[in-house]
GROMACS .gro file of N, CA and C in nm:
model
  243
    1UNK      N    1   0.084  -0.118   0.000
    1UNK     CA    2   0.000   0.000   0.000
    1UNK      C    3   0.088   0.124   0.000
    2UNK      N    4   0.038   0.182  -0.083
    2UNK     CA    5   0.113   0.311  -0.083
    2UNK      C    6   0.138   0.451   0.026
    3UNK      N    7   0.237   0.479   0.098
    3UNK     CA    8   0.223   0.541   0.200
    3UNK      C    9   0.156   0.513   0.331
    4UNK      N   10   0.186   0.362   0.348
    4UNK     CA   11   0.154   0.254   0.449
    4UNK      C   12   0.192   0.315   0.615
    5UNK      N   13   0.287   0.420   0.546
    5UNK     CA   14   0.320   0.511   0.740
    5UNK      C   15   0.271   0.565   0.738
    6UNK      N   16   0.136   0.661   0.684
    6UNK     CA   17   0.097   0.741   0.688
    6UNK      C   18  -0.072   0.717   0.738
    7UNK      N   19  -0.089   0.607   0.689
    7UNK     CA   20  -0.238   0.579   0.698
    7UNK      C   21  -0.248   0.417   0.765
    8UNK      N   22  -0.361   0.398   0.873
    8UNK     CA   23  -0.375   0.275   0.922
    8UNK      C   24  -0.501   0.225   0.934
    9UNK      N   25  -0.610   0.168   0.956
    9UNK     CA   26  -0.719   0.146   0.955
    9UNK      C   27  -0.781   0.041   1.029
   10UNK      N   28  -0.846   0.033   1.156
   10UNK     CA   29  -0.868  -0.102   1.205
   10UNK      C   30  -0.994  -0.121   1.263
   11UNK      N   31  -1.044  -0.167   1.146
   11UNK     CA   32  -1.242  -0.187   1.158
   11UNK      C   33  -1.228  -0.291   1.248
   12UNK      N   34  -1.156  -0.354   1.290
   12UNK     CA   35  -1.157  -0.443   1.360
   12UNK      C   36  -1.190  -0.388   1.546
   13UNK      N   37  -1.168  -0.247   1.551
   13UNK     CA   38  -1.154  -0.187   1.675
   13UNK      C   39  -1.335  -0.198   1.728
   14UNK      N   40  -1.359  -0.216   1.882
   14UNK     CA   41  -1.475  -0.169   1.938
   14UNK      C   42  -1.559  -0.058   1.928
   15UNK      N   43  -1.431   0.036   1.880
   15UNK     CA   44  -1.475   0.188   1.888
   15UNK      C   45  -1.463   0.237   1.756
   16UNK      N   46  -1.453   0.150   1.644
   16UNK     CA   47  -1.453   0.187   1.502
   16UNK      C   48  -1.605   0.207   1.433
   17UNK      N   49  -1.616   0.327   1.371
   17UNK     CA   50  -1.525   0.453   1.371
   17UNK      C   51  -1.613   0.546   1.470
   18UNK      N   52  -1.469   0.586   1.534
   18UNK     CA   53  -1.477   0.676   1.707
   18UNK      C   54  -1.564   0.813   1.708
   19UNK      N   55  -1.538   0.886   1.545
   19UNK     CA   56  -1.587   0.992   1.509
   19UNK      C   57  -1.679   1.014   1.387
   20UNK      N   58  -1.793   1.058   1.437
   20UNK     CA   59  -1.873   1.092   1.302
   20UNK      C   60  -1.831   1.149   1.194
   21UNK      N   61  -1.838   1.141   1.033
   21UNK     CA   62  -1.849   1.269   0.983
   21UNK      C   63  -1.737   1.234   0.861
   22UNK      N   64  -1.693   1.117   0.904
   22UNK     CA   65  -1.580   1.029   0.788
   22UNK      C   66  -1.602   0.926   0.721
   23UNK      N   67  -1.587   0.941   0.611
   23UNK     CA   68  -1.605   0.792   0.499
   23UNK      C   69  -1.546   0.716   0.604
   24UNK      N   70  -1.588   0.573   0.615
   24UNK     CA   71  -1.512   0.438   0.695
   24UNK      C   72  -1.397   0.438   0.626
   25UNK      N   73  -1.377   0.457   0.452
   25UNK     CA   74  -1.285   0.382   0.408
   25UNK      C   75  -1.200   0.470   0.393
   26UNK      N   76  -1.172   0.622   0.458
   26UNK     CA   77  -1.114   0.695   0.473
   26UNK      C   78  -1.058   0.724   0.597
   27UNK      N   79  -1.131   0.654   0.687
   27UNK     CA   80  -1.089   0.689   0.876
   27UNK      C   81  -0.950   0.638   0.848
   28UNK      N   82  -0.842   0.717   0.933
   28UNK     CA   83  -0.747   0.704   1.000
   28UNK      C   84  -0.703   0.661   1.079
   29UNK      N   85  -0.669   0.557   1.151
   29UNK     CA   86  -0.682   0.555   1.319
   29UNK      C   87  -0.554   0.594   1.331
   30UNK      N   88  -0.436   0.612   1.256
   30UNK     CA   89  -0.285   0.601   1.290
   30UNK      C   90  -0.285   0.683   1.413
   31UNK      N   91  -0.342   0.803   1.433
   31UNK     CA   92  -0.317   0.851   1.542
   31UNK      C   93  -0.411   0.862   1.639
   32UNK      N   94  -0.485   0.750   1.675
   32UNK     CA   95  -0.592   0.695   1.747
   32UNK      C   96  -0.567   0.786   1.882
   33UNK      N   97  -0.441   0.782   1.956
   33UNK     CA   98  -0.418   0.839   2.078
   33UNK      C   99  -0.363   1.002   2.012
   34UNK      N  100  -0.404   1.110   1.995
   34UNK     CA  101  -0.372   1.232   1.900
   34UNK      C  102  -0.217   1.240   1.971
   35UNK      N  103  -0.129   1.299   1.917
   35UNK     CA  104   0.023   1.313   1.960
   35UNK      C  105   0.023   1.481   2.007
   36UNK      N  106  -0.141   1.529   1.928
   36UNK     CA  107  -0.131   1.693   1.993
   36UNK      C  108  -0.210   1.716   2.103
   37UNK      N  109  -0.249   1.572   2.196
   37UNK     CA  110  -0.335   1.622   2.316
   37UNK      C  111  -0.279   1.742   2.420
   38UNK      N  112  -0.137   1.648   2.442
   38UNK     CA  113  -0.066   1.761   2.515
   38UNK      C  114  -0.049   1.917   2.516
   39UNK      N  115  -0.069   1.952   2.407
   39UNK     CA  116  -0.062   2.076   2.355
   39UNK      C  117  -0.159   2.157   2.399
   40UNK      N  118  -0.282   2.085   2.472
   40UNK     CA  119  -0.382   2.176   2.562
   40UNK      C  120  -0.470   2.269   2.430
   41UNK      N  121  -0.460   2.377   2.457
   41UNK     CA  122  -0.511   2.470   2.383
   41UNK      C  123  -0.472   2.500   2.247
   42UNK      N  124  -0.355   2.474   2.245
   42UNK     CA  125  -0.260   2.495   2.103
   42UNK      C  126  -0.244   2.379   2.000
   43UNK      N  127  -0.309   2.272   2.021
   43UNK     CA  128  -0.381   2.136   1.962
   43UNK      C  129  -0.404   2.195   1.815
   44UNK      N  130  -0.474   2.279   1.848
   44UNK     CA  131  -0.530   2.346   1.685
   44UNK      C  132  -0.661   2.258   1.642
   45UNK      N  133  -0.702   2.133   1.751
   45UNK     CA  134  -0.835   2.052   1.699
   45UNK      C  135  -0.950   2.123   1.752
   46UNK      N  136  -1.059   2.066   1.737
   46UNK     CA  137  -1.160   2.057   1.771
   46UNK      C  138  -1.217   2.013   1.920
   47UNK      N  139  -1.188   2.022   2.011
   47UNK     CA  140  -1.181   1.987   2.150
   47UNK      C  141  -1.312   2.085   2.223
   48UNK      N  142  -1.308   2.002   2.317
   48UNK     CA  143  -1.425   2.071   2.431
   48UNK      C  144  -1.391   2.003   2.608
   49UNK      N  145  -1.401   2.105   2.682
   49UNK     CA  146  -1.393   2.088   2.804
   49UNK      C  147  -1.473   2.008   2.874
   50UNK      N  148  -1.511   1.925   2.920
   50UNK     CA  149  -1.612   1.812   2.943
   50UNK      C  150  -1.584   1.831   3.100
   51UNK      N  151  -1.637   1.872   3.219
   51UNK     CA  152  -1.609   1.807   3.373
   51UNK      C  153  -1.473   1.856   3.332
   52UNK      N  154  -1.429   1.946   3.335
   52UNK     CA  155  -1.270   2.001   3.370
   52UNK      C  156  -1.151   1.920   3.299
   53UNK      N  157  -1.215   1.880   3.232
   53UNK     CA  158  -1.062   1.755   3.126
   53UNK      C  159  -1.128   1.757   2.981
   54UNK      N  160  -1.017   1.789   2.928
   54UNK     CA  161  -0.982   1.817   2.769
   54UNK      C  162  -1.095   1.667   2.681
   55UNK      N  163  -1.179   1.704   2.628
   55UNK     CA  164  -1.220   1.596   2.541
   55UNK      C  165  -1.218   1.610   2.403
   56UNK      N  166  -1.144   1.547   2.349
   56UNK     CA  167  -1.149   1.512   2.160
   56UNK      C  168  -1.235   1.442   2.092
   57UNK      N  169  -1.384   1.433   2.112
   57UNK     CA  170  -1.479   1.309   2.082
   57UNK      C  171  -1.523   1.421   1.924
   58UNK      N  172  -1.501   1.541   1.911
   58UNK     CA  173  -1.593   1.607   1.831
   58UNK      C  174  -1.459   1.654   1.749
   59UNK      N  175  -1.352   1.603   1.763
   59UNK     CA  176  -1.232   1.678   1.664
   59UNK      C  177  -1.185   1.533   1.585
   60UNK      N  178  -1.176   1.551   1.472
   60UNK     CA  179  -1.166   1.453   1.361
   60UNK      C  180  -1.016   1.483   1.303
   61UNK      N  181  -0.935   1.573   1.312
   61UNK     CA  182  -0.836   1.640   1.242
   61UNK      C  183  -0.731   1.514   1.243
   62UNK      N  184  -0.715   1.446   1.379
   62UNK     CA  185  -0.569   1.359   1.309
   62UNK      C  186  -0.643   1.219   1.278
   63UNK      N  187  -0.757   1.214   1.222
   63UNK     CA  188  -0.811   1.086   1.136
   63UNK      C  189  -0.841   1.105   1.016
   64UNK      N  190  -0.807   1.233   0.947
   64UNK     CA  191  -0.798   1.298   0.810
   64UNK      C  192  -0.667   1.266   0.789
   65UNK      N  193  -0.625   1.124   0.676
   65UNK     CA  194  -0.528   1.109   0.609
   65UNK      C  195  -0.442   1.265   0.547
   66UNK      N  196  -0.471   1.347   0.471
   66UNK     CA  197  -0.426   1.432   0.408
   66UNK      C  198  -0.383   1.557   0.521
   67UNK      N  199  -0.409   1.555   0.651
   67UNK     CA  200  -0.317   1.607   0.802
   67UNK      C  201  -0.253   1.548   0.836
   68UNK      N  202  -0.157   1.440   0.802
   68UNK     CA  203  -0.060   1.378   0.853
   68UNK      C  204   0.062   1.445   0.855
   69UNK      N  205   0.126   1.519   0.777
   69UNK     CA  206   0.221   1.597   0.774
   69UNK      C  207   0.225   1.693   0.850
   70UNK      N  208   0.116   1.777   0.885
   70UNK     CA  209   0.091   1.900   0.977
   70UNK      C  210   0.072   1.834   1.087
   71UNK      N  211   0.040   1.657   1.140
   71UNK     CA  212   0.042   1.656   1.276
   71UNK      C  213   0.196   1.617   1.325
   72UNK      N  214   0.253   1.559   1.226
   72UNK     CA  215   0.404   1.516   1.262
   72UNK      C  216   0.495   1.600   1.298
   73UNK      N  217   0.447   1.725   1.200
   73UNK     CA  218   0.539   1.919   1.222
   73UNK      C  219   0.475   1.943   1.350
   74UNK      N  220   0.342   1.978   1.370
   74UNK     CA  221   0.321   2.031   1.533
   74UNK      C  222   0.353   1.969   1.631
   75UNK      N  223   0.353   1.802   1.602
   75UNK     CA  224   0.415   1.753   1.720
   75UNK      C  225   0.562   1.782   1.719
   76UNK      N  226   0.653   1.776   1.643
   76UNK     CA  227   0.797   1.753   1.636
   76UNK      C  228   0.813   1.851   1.660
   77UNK      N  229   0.768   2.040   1.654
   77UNK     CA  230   0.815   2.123   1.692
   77UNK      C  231   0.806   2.169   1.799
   78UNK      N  232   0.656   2.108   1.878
   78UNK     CA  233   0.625   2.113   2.032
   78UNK      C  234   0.727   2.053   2.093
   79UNK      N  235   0.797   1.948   2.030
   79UNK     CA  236   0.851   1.863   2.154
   79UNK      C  237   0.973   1.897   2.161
   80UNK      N  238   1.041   1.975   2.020
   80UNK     CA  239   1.194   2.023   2.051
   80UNK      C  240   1.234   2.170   2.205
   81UNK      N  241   1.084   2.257   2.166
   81UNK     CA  242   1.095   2.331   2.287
   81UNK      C  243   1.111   2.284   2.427
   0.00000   0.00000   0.00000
């Protein structure tokens, strides 16, 4: 498969697919756990405060194949600071 690091897919999961609003045969899971949670506010997703802790149930951004590059740069530049 072409660009096999970039994209992963596992209908096989309980929680597949986690987020509304995506072709199945387009979901992403590669970054199932987001690598920009940490980033709090500066995530740049779609997030909401739920009971005082950060929730991602309504942000789809790192299960969009074609954001893979922009999540690898925000993470890699968060983490050099």
């Amino acid at each position: 498969m072409e660009n096999s690091e970039r994209f992963f897919r596992n209908t096989g999961c309980r929680y597949f697919p986690c987020h509304k609003g995506i072709d199945e045969s387009e979901f992403n899971c590669l970054f199932c756990y987001c690598p920009l949670y940490h980033l709090g506010e500066e995530c740049g997703g779609d997030y909401i405060i739920k009971n005082g802790v950060k929730s991602c149930i309504n942000c789809t951004r790192p299960h969009i194949s074609d954001n893979y590059e922009e999540i690898i740069h925000k993470a890699s530049y968060k983490n050099k600071k």
